[in-house]
Tab-separated table of C-alpha atoms in Angstrom:
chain	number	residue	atom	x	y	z
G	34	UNK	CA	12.454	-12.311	1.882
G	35	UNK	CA	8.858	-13.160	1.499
G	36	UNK	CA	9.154	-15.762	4.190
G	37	UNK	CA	10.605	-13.525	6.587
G	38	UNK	CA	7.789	-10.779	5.786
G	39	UNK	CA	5.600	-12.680	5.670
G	40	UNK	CA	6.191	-13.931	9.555
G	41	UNK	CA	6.297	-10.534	10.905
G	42	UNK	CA	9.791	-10.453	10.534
G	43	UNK	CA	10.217	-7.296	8.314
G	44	UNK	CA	13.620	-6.302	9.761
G	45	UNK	CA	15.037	-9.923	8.307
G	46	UNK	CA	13.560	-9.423	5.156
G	47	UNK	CA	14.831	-5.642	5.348
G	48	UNK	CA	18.199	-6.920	5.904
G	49	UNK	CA	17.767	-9.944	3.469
G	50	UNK	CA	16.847	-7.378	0.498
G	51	UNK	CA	19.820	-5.305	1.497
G	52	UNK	CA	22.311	-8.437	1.436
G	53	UNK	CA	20.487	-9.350	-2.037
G	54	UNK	CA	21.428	-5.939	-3.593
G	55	UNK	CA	25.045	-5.564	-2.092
G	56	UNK	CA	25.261	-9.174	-4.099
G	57	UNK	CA	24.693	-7.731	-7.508
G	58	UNK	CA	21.125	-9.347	-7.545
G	59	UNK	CA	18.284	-6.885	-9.249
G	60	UNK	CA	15.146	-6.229	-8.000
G	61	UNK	CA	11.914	-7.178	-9.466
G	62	UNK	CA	8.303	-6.040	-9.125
G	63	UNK	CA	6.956	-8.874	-7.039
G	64	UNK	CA	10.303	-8.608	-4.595
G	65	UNK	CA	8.899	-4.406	-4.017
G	66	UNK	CA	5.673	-5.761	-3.157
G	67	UNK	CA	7.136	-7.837	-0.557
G	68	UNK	CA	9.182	-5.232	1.082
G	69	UNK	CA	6.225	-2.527	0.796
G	70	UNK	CA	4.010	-5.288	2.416
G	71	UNK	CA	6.531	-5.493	4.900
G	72	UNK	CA	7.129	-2.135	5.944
G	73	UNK	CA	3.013	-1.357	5.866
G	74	UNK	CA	3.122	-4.582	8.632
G	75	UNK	CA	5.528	-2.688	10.662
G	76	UNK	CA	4.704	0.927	10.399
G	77	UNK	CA	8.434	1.452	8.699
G	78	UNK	CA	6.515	4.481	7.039
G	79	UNK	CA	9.841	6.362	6.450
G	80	UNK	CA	11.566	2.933	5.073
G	81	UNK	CA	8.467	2.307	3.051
G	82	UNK	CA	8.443	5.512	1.011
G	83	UNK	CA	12.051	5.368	0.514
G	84	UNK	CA	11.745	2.105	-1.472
G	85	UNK	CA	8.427	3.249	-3.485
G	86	UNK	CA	11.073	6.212	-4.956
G	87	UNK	CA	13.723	4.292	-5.300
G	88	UNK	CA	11.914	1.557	-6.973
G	89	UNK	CA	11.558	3.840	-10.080
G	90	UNK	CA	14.308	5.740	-9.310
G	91	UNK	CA	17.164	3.337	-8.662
G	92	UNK	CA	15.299	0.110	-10.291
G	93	UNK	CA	13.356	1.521	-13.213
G	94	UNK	CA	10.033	-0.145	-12.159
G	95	UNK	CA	7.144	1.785	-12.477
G	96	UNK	CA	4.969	1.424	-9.441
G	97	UNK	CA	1.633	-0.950	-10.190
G	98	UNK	CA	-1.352	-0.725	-8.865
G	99	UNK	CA	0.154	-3.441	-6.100
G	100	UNK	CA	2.760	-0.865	-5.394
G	101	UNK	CA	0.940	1.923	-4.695
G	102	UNK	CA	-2.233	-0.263	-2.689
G	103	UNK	CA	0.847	-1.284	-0.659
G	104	UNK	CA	1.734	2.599	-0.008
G	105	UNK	CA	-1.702	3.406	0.405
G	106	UNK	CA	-2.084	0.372	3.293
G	107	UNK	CA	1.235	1.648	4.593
G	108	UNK	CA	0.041	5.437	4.801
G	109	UNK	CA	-3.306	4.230	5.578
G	110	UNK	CA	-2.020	2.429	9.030
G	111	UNK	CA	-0.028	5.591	10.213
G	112	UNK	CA	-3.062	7.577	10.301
G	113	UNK	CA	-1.559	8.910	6.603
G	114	UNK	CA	-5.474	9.300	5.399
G	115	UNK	CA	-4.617	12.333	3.155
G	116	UNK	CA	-1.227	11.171	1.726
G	117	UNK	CA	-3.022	7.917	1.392
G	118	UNK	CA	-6.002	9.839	-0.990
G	119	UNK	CA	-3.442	11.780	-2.376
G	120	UNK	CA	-1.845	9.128	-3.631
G	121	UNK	CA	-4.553	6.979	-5.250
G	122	UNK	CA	-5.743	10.673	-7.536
G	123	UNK	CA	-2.085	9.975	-8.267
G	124	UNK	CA	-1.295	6.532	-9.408
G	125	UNK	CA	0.438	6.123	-12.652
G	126	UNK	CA	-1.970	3.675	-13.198
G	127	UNK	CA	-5.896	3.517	-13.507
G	128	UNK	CA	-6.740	2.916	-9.372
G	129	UNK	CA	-8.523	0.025	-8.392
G	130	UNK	CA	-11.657	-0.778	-5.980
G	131	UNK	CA	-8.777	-2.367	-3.819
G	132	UNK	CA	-6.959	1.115	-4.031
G	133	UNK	CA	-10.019	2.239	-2.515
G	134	UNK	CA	-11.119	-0.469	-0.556
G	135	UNK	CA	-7.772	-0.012	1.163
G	136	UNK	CA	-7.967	3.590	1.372
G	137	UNK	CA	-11.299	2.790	2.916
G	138	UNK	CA	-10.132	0.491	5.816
G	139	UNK	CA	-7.582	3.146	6.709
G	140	UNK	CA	-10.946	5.442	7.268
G	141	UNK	CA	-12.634	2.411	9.374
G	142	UNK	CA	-8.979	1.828	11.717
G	143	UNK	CA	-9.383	5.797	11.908
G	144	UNK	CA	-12.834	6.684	12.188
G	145	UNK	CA	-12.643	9.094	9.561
G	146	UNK	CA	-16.612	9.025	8.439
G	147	UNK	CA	-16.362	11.555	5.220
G	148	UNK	CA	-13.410	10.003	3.724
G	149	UNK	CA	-14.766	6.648	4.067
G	150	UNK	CA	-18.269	7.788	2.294
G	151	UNK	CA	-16.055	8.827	-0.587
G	152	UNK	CA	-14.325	5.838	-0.681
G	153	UNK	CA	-16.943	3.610	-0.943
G	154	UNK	CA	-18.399	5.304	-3.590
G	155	UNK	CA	-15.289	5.285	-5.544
G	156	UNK	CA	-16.013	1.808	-4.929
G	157	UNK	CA	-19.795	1.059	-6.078
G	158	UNK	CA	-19.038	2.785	-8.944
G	159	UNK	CA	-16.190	-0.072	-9.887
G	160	UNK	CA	-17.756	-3.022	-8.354
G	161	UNK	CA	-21.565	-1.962	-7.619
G	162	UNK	CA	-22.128	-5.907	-6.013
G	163	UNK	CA	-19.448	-5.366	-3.619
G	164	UNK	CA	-21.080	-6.438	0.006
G	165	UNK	CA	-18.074	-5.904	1.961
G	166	UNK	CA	-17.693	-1.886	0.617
G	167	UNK	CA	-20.960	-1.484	3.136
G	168	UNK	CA	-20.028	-3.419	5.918
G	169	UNK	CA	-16.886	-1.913	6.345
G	170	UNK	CA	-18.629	1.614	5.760
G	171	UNK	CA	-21.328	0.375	8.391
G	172	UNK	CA	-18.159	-0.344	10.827
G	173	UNK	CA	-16.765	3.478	11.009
């Protein structure tokens, strides 16, 4: 599966998870990443979300802060800014400056100034040496 994504070939690994499932074989945490890093690739936004629910849902994994930077890179891509914001003041976890570093790439891709300001600072204030939090703030 990871190959597959990996390669840009997120409908193989799509299928590939399906196929895994239909054999009995369970889920883990580092397979979800996979797929949600697959789907954000692709812009399968629709796909993407249905596997973050069913994750906890059907799997009983709670989403990690990987799951829910991969949402938040998926949403982020589609132009998603608020769902993307929305979803990092709702982790069940503690967010991360990746959480917002991703959140604030989204804001570069889609010139949304404001949302990247608030971003970064989310940012500084976890990881006040991080360079790269202004030069992607200096690239909106």
């Amino acid at each position: 599966i990871a190959a597959y994504a990996q390669h840009g070939q997120a409908k193989e690994a799509l299928k590939l998870f399906g196929q895994m499932q239909l054999e009995g074989l369970t889920p883990d945490e580092v397979t979800f990443v996979i797929i949600l890093g697959a789907c954000s690739h692709t812009g399968l936004v629709d796909q993407g979300c249905d596997y973050f629910v069913s994750m906890n849902r059907d799997h009983g994994i709670r989403p990690t802060a990987d799951h829910c930077n991969c949402m938040i890179d998926l949403l982020g891509r589609a132009g998603w800014l608020d769902e993307g914001e929305d979803l990092i003041n709702s982790m069940p976890c503690q967010p991360t400056a990746m959480s917002w570093m991703t959140l604030l790439g989204a804001c570069r891709m889609h010139h949304d100034v404001e949302r990247g300001n608030y971003a970064a600072d989310h940012i500084l204030e976890l990881v006040p040496e991080n360079h790269a939090t202004y030069v992607l703030l200096s690239n909106i």
